[in-house]
CSV table of C-alpha atoms in Angstrom, one decimal:
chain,number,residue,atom,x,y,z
G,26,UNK,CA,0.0,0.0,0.0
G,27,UNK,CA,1.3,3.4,-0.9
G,28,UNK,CA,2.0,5.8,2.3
G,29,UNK,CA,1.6,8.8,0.2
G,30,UNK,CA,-0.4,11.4,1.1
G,31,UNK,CA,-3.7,12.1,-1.1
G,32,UNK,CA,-3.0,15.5,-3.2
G,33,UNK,CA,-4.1,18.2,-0.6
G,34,UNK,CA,-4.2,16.4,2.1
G,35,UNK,CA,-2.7,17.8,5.3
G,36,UNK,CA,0.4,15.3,5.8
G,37,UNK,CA,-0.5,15.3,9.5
G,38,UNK,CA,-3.2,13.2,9.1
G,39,UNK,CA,-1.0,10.3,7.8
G,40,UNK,CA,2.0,8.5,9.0
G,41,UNK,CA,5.8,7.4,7.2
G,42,UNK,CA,5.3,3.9,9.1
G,43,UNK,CA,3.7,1.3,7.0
G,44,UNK,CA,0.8,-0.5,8.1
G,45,UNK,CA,0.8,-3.5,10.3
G,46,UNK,CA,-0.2,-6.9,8.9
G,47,UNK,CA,-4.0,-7.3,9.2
G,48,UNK,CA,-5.1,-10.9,9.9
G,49,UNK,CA,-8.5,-9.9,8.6
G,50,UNK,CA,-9.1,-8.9,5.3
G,51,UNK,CA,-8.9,-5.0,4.3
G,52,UNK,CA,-6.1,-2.6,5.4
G,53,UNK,CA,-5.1,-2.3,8.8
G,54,UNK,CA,-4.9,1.2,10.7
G,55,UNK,CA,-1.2,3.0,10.5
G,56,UNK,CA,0.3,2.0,13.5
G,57,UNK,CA,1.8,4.3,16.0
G,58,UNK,CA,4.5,4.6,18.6
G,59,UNK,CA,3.2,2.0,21.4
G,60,UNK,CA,3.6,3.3,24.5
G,61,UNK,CA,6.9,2.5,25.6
G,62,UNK,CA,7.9,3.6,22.1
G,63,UNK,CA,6.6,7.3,22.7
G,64,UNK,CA,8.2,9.8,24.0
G,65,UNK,CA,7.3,13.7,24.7
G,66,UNK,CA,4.0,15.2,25.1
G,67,UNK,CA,1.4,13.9,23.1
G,68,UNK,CA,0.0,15.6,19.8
G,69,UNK,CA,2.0,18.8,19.4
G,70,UNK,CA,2.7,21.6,21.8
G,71,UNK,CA,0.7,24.0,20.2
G,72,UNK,CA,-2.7,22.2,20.4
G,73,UNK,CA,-1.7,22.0,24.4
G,74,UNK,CA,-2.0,25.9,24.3
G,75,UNK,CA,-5.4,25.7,22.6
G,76,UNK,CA,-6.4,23.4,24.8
G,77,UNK,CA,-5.7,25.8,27.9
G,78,UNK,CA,-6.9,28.8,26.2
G,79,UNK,CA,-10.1,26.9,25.5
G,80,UNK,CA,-10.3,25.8,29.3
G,81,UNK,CA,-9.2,29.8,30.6
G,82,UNK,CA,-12.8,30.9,28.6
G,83,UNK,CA,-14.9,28.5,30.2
G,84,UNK,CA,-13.0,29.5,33.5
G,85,UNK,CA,-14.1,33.0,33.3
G,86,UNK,CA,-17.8,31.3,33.0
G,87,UNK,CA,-17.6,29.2,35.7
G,88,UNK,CA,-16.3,32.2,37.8
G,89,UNK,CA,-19.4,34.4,36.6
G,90,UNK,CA,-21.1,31.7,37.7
G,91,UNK,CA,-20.2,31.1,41.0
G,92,UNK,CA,-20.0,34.9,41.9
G,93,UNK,CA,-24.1,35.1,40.9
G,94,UNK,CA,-24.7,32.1,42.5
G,95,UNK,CA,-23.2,33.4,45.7
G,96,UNK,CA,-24.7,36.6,45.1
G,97,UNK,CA,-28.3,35.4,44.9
G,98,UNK,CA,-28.1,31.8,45.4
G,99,UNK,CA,-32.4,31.7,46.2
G,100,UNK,CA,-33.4,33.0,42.9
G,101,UNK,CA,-30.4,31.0,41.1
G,102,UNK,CA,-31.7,27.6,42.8
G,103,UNK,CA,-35.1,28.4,41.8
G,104,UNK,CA,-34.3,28.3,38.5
G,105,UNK,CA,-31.8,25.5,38.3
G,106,UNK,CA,-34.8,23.4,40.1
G,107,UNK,CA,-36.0,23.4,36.4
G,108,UNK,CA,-33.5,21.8,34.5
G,109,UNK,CA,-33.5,17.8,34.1
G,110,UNK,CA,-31.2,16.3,36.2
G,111,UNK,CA,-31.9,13.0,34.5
G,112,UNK,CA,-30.9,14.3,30.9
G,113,UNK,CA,-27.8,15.5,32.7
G,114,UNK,CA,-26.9,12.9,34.3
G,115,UNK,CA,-27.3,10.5,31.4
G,116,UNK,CA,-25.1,12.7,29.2
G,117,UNK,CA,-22.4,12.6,32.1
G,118,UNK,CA,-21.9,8.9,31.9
G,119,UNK,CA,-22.4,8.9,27.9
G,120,UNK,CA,-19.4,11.0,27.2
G,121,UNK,CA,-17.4,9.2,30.1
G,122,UNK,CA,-18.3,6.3,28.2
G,123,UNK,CA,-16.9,7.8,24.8
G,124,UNK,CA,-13.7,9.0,26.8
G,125,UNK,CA,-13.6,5.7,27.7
G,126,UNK,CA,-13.9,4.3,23.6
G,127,UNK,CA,-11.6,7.2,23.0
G,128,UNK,CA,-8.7,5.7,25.1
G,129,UNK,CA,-9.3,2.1,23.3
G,130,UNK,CA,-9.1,3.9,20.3
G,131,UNK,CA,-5.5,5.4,20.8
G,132,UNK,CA,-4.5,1.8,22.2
G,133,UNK,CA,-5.6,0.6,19.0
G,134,UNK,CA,-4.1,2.7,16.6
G,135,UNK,CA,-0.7,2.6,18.5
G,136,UNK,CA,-0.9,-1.1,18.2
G,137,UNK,CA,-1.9,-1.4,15.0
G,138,UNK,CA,-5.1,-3.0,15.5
G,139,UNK,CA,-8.4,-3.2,13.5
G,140,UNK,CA,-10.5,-2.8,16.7
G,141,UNK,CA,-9.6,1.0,15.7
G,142,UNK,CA,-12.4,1.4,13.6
G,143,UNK,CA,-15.0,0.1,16.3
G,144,UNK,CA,-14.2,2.1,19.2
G,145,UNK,CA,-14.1,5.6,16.7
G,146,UNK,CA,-17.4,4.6,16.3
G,147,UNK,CA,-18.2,4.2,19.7
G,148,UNK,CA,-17.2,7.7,20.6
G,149,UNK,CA,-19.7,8.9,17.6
G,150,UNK,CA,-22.3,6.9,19.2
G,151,UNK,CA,-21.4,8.7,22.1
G,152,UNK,CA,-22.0,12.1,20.4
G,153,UNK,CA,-24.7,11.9,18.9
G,154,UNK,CA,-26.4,10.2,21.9
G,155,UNK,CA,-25.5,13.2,23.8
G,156,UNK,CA,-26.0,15.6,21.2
G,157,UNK,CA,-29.6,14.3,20.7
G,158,UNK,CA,-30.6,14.5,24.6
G,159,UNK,CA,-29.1,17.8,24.8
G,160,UNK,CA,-31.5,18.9,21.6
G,161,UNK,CA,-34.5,17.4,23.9
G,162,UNK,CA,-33.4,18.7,26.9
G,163,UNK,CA,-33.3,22.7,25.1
G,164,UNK,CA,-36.6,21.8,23.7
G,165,UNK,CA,-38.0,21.0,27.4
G,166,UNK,CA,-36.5,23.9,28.6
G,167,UNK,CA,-37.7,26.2,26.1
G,168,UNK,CA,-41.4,24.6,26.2
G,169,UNK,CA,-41.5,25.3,30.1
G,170,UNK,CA,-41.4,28.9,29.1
G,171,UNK,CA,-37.2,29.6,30.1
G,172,UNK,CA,-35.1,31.2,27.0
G,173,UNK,CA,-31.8,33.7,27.6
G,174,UNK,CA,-32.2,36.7,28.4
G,175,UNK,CA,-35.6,35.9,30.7
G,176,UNK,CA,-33.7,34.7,33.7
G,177,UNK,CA,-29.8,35.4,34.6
G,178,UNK,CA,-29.8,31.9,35.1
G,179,UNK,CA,-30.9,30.4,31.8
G,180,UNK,CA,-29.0,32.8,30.2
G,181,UNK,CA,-25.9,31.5,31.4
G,182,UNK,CA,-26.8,28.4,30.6
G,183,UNK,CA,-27.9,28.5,27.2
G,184,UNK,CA,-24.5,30.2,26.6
G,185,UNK,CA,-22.2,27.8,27.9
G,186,UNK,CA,-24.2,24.4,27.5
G,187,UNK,CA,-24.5,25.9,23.6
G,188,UNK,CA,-20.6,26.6,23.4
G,189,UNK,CA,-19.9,23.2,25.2
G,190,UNK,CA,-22.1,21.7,22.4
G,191,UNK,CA,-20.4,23.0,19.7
G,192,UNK,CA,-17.4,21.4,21.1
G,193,UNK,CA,-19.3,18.5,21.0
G,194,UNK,CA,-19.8,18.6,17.4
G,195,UNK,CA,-16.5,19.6,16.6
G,196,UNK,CA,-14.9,16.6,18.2
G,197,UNK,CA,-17.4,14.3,15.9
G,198,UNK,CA,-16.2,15.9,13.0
G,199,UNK,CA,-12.3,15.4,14.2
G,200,UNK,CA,-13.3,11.8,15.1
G,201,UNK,CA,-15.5,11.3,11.9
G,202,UNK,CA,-12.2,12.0,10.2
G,203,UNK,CA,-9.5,9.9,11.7
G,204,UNK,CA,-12.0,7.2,11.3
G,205,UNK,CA,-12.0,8.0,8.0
G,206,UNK,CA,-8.7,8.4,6.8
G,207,UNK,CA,-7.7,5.1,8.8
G,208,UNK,CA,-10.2,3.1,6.4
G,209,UNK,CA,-7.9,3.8,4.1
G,210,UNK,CA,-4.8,2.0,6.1
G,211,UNK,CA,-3.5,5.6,7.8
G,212,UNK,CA,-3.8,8.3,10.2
G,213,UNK,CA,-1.3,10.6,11.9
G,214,UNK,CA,0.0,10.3,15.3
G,215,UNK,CA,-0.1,13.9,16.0
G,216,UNK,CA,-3.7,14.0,14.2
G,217,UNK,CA,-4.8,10.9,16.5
G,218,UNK,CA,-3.4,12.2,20.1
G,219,UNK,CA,-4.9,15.5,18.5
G,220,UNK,CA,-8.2,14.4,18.2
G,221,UNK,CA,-8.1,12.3,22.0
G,222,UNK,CA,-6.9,14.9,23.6
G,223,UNK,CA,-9.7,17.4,22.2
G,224,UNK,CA,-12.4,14.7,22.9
G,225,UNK,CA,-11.3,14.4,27.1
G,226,UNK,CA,-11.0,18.2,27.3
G,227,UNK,CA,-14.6,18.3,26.0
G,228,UNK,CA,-15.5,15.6,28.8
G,229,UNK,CA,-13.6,17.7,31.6
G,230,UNK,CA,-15.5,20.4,30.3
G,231,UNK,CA,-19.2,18.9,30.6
G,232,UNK,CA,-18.3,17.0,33.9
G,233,UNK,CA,-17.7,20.6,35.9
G,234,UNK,CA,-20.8,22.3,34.0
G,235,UNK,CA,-22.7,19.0,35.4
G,236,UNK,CA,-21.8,19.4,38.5
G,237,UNK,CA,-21.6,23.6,38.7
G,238,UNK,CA,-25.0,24.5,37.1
G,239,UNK,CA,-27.1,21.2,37.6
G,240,UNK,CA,-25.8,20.5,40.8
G,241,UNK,CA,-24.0,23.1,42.4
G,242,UNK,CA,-27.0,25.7,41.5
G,243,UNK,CA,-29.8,23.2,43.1
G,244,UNK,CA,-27.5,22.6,46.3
């Protein structure tokens, strides 16, 4: 199989080191440095400093947060009383579940293995699990008569549970794609930890809105 890269493609989304032998028909993911082989921080320094830009902005929220909340924690806990919980909750353990897939997944692709293909597409099951409670959840929300700009407290909310989902959907797409490219027998190792690294921050991310807004708030 030829490990050149397909005209335009970004080179970082294909590796130099051929393919391991598949003992199942098809072509087998690129595989990358196992872990004893690896050395360094993973992916590239530069999506590390994304990463804790990304995290800084929804800092500042969760500060704004907590300031009203301490500020008028009666009328915040009021409002908070009418989110879902249960939605929540279930979209906390689906994306700990897809970090969970996610971590398979790198193990996979640094050993070479099929199983790749099947845990990516876990972590898209994942995503659009979540994705489609949180559309339900807005629509509950929205039905019971709460929209930004009504309430401080739904207008927080809408703003940083909408960001966090866009997140969401930006990791599928990332995902989608190294799924993709290793269909056809490749995928970068700084694309790969790229795209795993992206994926947990997103989970970090949703675990302290979780517990900040739908618990913290009702508390």
């Amino acid at each position: 199989m030829s490990t050149e890269p397909v005209l335009g493609e970004p080179t970082f989304l294909w590796d130099d080191d051929p393919p391991a032998p598949s003992p199942s028909p098809g072509p087998a993911p690129a595989r990358g440095p196992t872990d004893e082989e690896r050395t360094g921080v993973p992916a590239e320094p530069g999506l590390w400093i994304f990463v804790l830009g990304d995290m800084t902005i929804f800092g500042v929220f969760f500060v704004v947060f907590a300031h009203y909340l301490g500020e008028d924690r009666a009328a915040l806990k009021a409002s908070a009383s009418a989110l879902h919980q249960q939605i929540g909750a279930v979209n906390t353990l689906v994306l700990l579940a897809s970090s969970y897939f996610m971590v398979r997944a790198l193990h996979a692709y640094r050993a070479g293995s099929a199983r790749l293909r099947a845990d990516l597409g876990f972590v898209l099951v994942g995503g659009a699990v979540f994705l489609t409670a949180k559309v339900a959840e807005y629509a509950l929300v929205l039905a019971d008569g709460h929209r930004p700009g009504t309430e401080l407290f739904f207008t927080l909310y809408f703003a940083v549970t909408g960001v966090h989902l866009l997140h969401v959907l930006i990791g599928m797409a990332l995902v989608a794609r190294w799924r993709a490219v290793s269909l056809r027998g490749r995928s970068g190792r700084i694309f790969a930890e790229g795209v795993a690294v992206y994926w947990h921050m997103v989970d970090l991310l949703w675990v302290v809105i979780f517990n900040l807004v739908y618990l913290g708030a009702t508390t």
